PDB file of C-alpha atoms in Angstrom:
ATOM      1  CA  UNK I   1      66.522  56.764 -42.896  1.00 51.00           C
ATOM      2  CA  UNK I   2      66.285  53.340 -44.665  1.00 61.00           C
ATOM      3  CA  UNK I   3      67.036  50.479 -42.250  1.00 75.00           C
ATOM      4  CA  UNK I   4      68.351  47.268 -44.014  1.00 87.00           C
ATOM      5  CA  UNK I   5      68.039  43.983 -42.685  1.00 89.00           C
ATOM      6  CA  UNK I   6      71.190  41.889 -41.846  1.00 91.00           C
ATOM      7  CA  UNK I   7      72.221  39.398 -44.103  1.00 89.00           C
ATOM      8  CA  UNK I   8      70.949  36.532 -42.398  1.00 88.00           C
ATOM      9  CA  UNK I   9      67.413  37.984 -42.946  1.00 90.00           C
ATOM     10  CA  UNK I  10      67.845  37.540 -46.897  1.00 92.00           C
ATOM     11  CA  UNK I  11      66.950  34.372 -48.717  1.00 92.00           C
ATOM     12  CA  UNK I  12      69.712  34.426 -51.043  1.00 92.00           C
ATOM     13  CA  UNK I  13      72.718  33.725 -49.079  1.00 91.00           C
ATOM     14  CA  UNK I  14      70.987  30.686 -47.626  1.00 92.00           C
ATOM     15  CA  UNK I  15      69.989  29.389 -51.028  1.00 93.00           C
ATOM     16  CA  UNK I  16      73.460  29.814 -52.267  1.00 93.00           C
ATOM     17  CA  UNK I  17      74.641  27.972 -49.213  1.00 94.00           C
ATOM     18  CA  UNK I  18      72.706  24.873 -49.674  1.00 95.00           C
ATOM     19  CA  UNK I  19      74.800  23.262 -52.614  1.00 95.00           C
ATOM     20  CA  UNK I  20      78.173  23.520 -50.500  1.00 96.00           C
ATOM     21  CA  UNK I  21      76.348  22.240 -47.173  1.00 96.00           C
ATOM     22  CA  UNK I  22      74.926  19.188 -49.106  1.00 96.00           C
ATOM     23  CA  UNK I  23      78.468  18.433 -50.676  1.00 97.00           C
ATOM     24  CA  UNK I  24      79.804  18.626 -47.331  1.00 97.00           C
ATOM     25  CA  UNK I  25      77.301  16.300 -45.634  1.00 97.00           C
ATOM     26  CA  UNK I  26      77.875  14.003 -48.596  1.00 97.00           C
ATOM     27  CA  UNK I  27      81.470  14.083 -48.407  1.00 97.00           C
ATOM     28  CA  UNK I  28      81.356  13.209 -44.599  1.00 97.00           C
ATOM     29  CA  UNK I  29      78.897  10.296 -45.362  1.00 96.00           C
ATOM     30  CA  UNK I  30      81.032   8.869 -47.903  1.00 96.00           C
ATOM     31  CA  UNK I  31      84.167   8.967 -45.714  1.00 95.00           C
ATOM     32  CA  UNK I  32      82.267   7.291 -43.102  1.00 95.00           C
ATOM     33  CA  UNK I  33      81.150   4.649 -45.333  1.00 92.00           C
ATOM     34  CA  UNK I  34      84.729   4.069 -46.613  1.00 91.00           C
ATOM     35  CA  UNK I  35      86.196   3.952 -43.227  1.00 91.00           C
ATOM     36  CA  UNK I  36      83.728   1.379 -41.737  1.00 90.00           C
ATOM     37  CA  UNK I  37      83.102  -1.152 -44.507  1.00 85.00           C
ATOM     38  CA  UNK I  38      85.370  -3.896 -45.617  1.00 76.00           C
ATOM     39  CA  UNK I  39      86.965  -4.083 -49.142  1.00 70.00           C
ATOM     40  CA  UNK I  40      86.662  -7.854 -49.488  1.00 66.00           C
ATOM     41  CA  UNK I  41      86.298  -7.820 -53.253  1.00 61.00           C
ATOM     42  CA  UNK I  42      89.630  -6.281 -53.878  1.00 59.00           C
ATOM     43  CA  UNK I  43      92.392  -8.700 -54.940  1.00 58.00           C
ATOM     44  CA  UNK I  44      96.062  -7.791 -54.487  1.00 64.00           C
ATOM     45  CA  UNK I  45      97.611 -10.570 -56.663  1.00 64.00           C
ATOM     46  CA  UNK I  46      96.028 -10.100 -60.087  1.00 61.00           C
ATOM     47  CA  UNK I  47      98.670 -12.771 -61.664  1.00 63.00           C
ATOM     48  CA  UNK I  48      97.695 -15.567 -59.392  1.00 67.00           C
ATOM     49  CA  UNK I  49      94.105 -14.817 -59.771  1.00 64.00           C
ATOM     50  CA  UNK I  50      94.517 -15.057 -63.409  1.00 66.00           C
ATOM     51  CA  UNK I  51      96.291 -18.496 -63.201  1.00 65.00           C
ATOM     52  CA  UNK I  52      93.400 -19.488 -60.967  1.00 65.00           C
ATOM     53  CA  UNK I  53      90.723 -18.504 -63.625  1.00 63.00           C
ATOM     54  CA  UNK I  54      92.452 -20.594 -66.266  1.00 68.00           C
ATOM     55  CA  UNK I  55      92.246 -23.629 -63.775  1.00 73.00           C
ATOM     56  CA  UNK I  56      88.701 -23.081 -63.174  1.00 78.00           C
ATOM     57  CA  UNK I  57      88.014 -22.942 -66.903  1.00 82.00           C
ATOM     58  CA  UNK I  58      90.102 -26.392 -67.192  1.00 85.00           C
ATOM     59  CA  UNK I  59      87.593 -27.838 -64.499  1.00 86.00           C
ATOM     60  CA  UNK I  60      84.603 -26.726 -66.409  1.00 85.00           C
ATOM     61  CA  UNK I  61      85.890 -28.421 -69.332  1.00 87.00           C
ATOM     62  CA  UNK I  62      86.544 -31.636 -67.608  1.00 87.00           C
ATOM     63  CA  UNK I  63      82.854 -31.558 -66.070  1.00 87.00           C
ATOM     64  CA  UNK I  64      81.439 -31.029 -69.730  1.00 87.00           C
ATOM     65  CA  UNK I  65      83.745 -33.905 -71.104  1.00 87.00           C
ATOM     66  CA  UNK I  66      82.251 -36.250 -68.400  1.00 87.00           C
ATOM     67  CA  UNK I  67      78.862 -34.981 -69.191  1.00 89.00           C
ATOM     68  CA  UNK I  68      78.031 -34.126 -65.274  1.00 91.00           C
ATOM     69  CA  UNK I  69      74.904 -32.666 -64.215  1.00 92.00           C
ATOM     70  CA  UNK I  70      73.495 -32.236 -60.609  1.00 93.00           C
ATOM     71  CA  UNK I  71      70.125 -31.313 -59.034  1.00 93.00           C
ATOM     72  CA  UNK I  72      70.483 -29.672 -55.577  1.00 93.00           C
ATOM     73  CA  UNK I  73      67.532 -29.410 -53.086  1.00 91.00           C
ATOM     74  CA  UNK I  74      66.648 -28.960 -49.363  1.00 87.00           C
ATOM     75  CA  UNK I  75      63.725 -31.110 -49.083  1.00 82.00           C
ATOM     76  CA  UNK I  76      62.863 -30.474 -45.393  1.00 83.00           C
ATOM     77  CA  UNK I  77      64.853 -27.281 -44.810  1.00 78.00           C
ATOM     78  CA  UNK I  78      67.538 -29.120 -42.504  1.00 84.00           C
ATOM     79  CA  UNK I  79      68.837 -31.493 -44.896  1.00 91.00           C
ATOM     80  CA  UNK I  80      70.724 -30.872 -48.293  1.00 93.00           C
ATOM     81  CA  UNK I  81      70.188 -33.369 -51.095  1.00 93.00           C
ATOM     82  CA  UNK I  82      72.159 -33.773 -54.238  1.00 94.00           C
ATOM     83  CA  UNK I  83      71.584 -35.934 -57.230  1.00 94.00           C
ATOM     84  CA  UNK I  84      74.325 -36.079 -59.638  1.00 93.00           C
ATOM     85  CA  UNK I  85      74.273 -37.992 -63.182  1.00 91.00           C
ATOM     86  CA  UNK I  86      77.010 -38.389 -65.815  1.00 89.00           C
ATOM     87  CA  UNK I  87      76.853 -39.266 -69.588  1.00 85.00           C
ATOM     88  CA  UNK I  88      79.736 -41.610 -68.955  1.00 81.00           C
ATOM     89  CA  UNK I  89      79.975 -44.681 -66.435  1.00 77.00           C
ATOM     90  CA  UNK I  90      81.734 -43.470 -63.448  1.00 78.00           C
ATOM     91  CA  UNK I  91      82.460 -44.262 -59.718  1.00 84.00           C
ATOM     92  CA  UNK I  92      81.206 -41.487 -57.541  1.00 89.00           C
ATOM     93  CA  UNK I  93      83.666 -40.279 -54.869  1.00 91.00           C
ATOM     94  CA  UNK I  94      82.783 -40.684 -51.259  1.00 93.00           C
ATOM     95  CA  UNK I  95      82.097 -37.110 -50.768  1.00 94.00           C
ATOM     96  CA  UNK I  96      81.733 -33.797 -52.639  1.00 95.00           C
ATOM     97  CA  UNK I  97      82.082 -30.283 -51.660  1.00 94.00           C
ATOM     98  CA  UNK I  98      79.423 -27.830 -51.988  1.00 94.00           C
ATOM     99  CA  UNK I  99      79.940 -24.037 -51.682  1.00 93.00           C
ATOM    100  CA  UNK I 100      77.516 -21.290 -51.564  1.00 92.00           C
ATOM    101  CA  UNK I 101      79.125 -18.165 -52.144  1.00 91.00           C
ATOM    102  CA  UNK I 102      77.241 -14.760 -51.633  1.00 90.00           C
ATOM    103  CA  UNK I 103      77.835 -12.234 -54.281  1.00 85.00           C
ATOM    104  CA  UNK I 104      79.171  -9.352 -52.425  1.00 85.00           C
ATOM    105  CA  UNK I 105      79.515 -10.301 -48.722  1.00 84.00           C
ATOM    106  CA  UNK I 106      82.282 -13.043 -48.116  1.00 83.00           C
ATOM    107  CA  UNK I 107      81.445 -13.555 -44.520  1.00 86.00           C
ATOM    108  CA  UNK I 108      78.109 -15.127 -45.591  1.00 87.00           C
ATOM    109  CA  UNK I 109      79.766 -17.850 -47.558  1.00 90.00           C
ATOM    110  CA  UNK I 110      79.394 -21.405 -46.553  1.00 91.00           C
ATOM    111  CA  UNK I 111      80.817 -24.780 -47.503  1.00 93.00           C
ATOM    112  CA  UNK I 112      79.114 -28.126 -47.081  1.00 94.00           C
ATOM    113  CA  UNK I 113      80.683 -31.826 -47.136  1.00 95.00           C
ATOM    114  CA  UNK I 114      78.002 -34.055 -49.117  1.00 95.00           C
ATOM    115  CA  UNK I 115      78.210 -37.829 -48.035  1.00 96.00           C
ATOM    116  CA  UNK I 116      77.474 -40.460 -50.795  1.00 94.00           C
ATOM    117  CA  UNK I 117      74.449 -42.445 -49.931  1.00 94.00           C
ATOM    118  CA  UNK I 118      74.409 -44.466 -53.187  1.00 89.00           C
ATOM    119  CA  UNK I 119      73.473 -44.200 -56.873  1.00 87.00           C
ATOM    120  CA  UNK I 120      74.761 -40.827 -57.318  1.00 90.00           C
ATOM    121  CA  UNK I 121      72.810 -39.188 -54.467  1.00 94.00           C
ATOM    122  CA  UNK I 122      74.450 -37.436 -51.901  1.00 95.00           C
ATOM    123  CA  UNK I 123      73.130 -35.676 -48.496  1.00 95.00           C
ATOM    124  CA  UNK I 124      74.588 -33.387 -45.774  1.00 93.00           C
ATOM    125  CA  UNK I 125      72.756 -32.041 -42.673  1.00 91.00           C
ATOM    126  CA  UNK I 126      72.400 -28.169 -42.674  1.00 88.00           C
ATOM    127  CA  UNK I 127      70.321 -25.444 -44.023  1.00 87.00           C
ATOM    128  CA  UNK I 128      70.677 -23.538 -47.306  1.00 87.00           C
ATOM    129  CA  UNK I 129      70.453 -19.671 -46.992  1.00 86.00           C
ATOM    130  CA  UNK I 130      66.889 -18.180 -47.489  1.00 79.00           C
ATOM    131  CA  UNK I 131      67.497 -15.607 -50.043  1.00 78.00           C
ATOM    132  CA  UNK I 132      69.978 -13.190 -51.532  1.00 83.00           C
ATOM    133  CA  UNK I 133      72.290 -13.381 -54.608  1.00 89.00           C
ATOM    134  CA  UNK I 134      74.350 -16.651 -54.428  1.00 90.00           C
ATOM    135  CA  UNK I 135      76.856 -18.662 -56.637  1.00 91.00           C
ATOM    136  CA  UNK I 136      76.514 -22.366 -56.035  1.00 92.00           C
ATOM    137  CA  UNK I 137      79.503 -24.542 -56.870  1.00 92.00           C
ATOM    138  CA  UNK I 138      79.896 -28.396 -56.471  1.00 93.00           C
ATOM    139  CA  UNK I 139      83.346 -30.069 -56.743  1.00 92.00           C
ATOM    140  CA  UNK I 140      85.128 -33.390 -56.509  1.00 92.00           C
ATOM    141  CA  UNK I 141      87.713 -33.920 -53.638  1.00 92.00           C
ATOM    142  CA  UNK I 142      90.535 -33.683 -56.160  1.00 91.00           C
ATOM    143  CA  UNK I 143      89.098 -30.477 -57.644  1.00 90.00           C
ATOM    144  CA  UNK I 144      89.324 -32.037 -61.154  1.00 90.00           C
ATOM    145  CA  UNK I 145      85.785 -30.708 -62.070  1.00 91.00           C
ATOM    146  CA  UNK I 146      83.244 -28.518 -60.880  1.00 90.00           C
ATOM    147  CA  UNK I 147      79.592 -27.811 -61.546  1.00 92.00           C
ATOM    148  CA  UNK I 148      78.015 -24.247 -61.156  1.00 89.00           C
ATOM    149  CA  UNK I 149      75.240 -22.122 -61.023  1.00 89.00           C
ATOM    150  CA  UNK I 150      76.055 -18.575 -60.835  1.00 86.00           C
ATOM    151  CA  UNK I 151      72.765 -16.718 -60.081  1.00 85.00           C
ATOM    152  CA  UNK I 152      70.658 -18.466 -57.303  1.00 86.00           C
ATOM    153  CA  UNK I 153      68.320 -16.209 -55.522  1.00 86.00           C
ATOM    154  CA  UNK I 154      66.231 -18.826 -53.828  1.00 85.00           C
ATOM    155  CA  UNK I 155      66.755 -22.376 -52.507  1.00 86.00           C
ATOM    156  CA  UNK I 156      63.221 -23.542 -51.896  1.00 85.00           C
ATOM    157  CA  UNK I 157      63.097 -24.976 -55.514  1.00 88.00           C
ATOM    158  CA  UNK I 158      65.536 -27.494 -56.970  1.00 90.00           C
ATOM    159  CA  UNK I 159      68.550 -26.049 -58.658  1.00 90.00           C
ATOM    160  CA  UNK I 160      70.321 -27.303 -61.767  1.00 91.00           C
ATOM    161  CA  UNK I 161      74.193 -27.271 -61.588  1.00 90.00           C
ATOM    162  CA  UNK I 162      76.006 -27.701 -64.854  1.00 85.00           C
ATOM    163  CA  UNK I 163      79.633 -27.106 -66.135  1.00 80.00           C
ATOM    164  CA  UNK I 164      80.013 -23.090 -66.647  1.00 70.00           C
ATOM    165  CA  UNK I 165      80.094 -22.202 -70.142  1.00 65.00           C
ATOM    166  CA  UNK I 166      83.425 -20.405 -71.270  1.00 55.00           C
TER     167      UNK I 166
END
């Protein structure tokens, strides 16, 4: 009599079961990932967002027309310094808003209120982020112009802010 080994003693059923088992584990992981992470980049009102993009472009054109350019630095790590210049004579506002926006995580975004200390120089207390992928935006209180640097990865060197190019 020829005694045959039970099915689980053969290698072929196990080899054939590997692909469905991996797909099952991957599906469970994907479901867990989708259920536990936020969708902060999804926008519900596309029309409103489209209008906002047109307003941003108008602000960029205004900054270009004024010939604005700024240099942002953090000389001691606890103070933010900004020097802004213009191709035309202008009165600088008493304060400017600096926004540091993370590329993917909205909870890391920060806003700083820069105070004018004279001659186009602004200061604020606070520390800029250490690293990552950031968008840096400077705007006036009336939000008529803005200066942008879209890809900042480090803040330990001076950053040049210019009007975004359409």
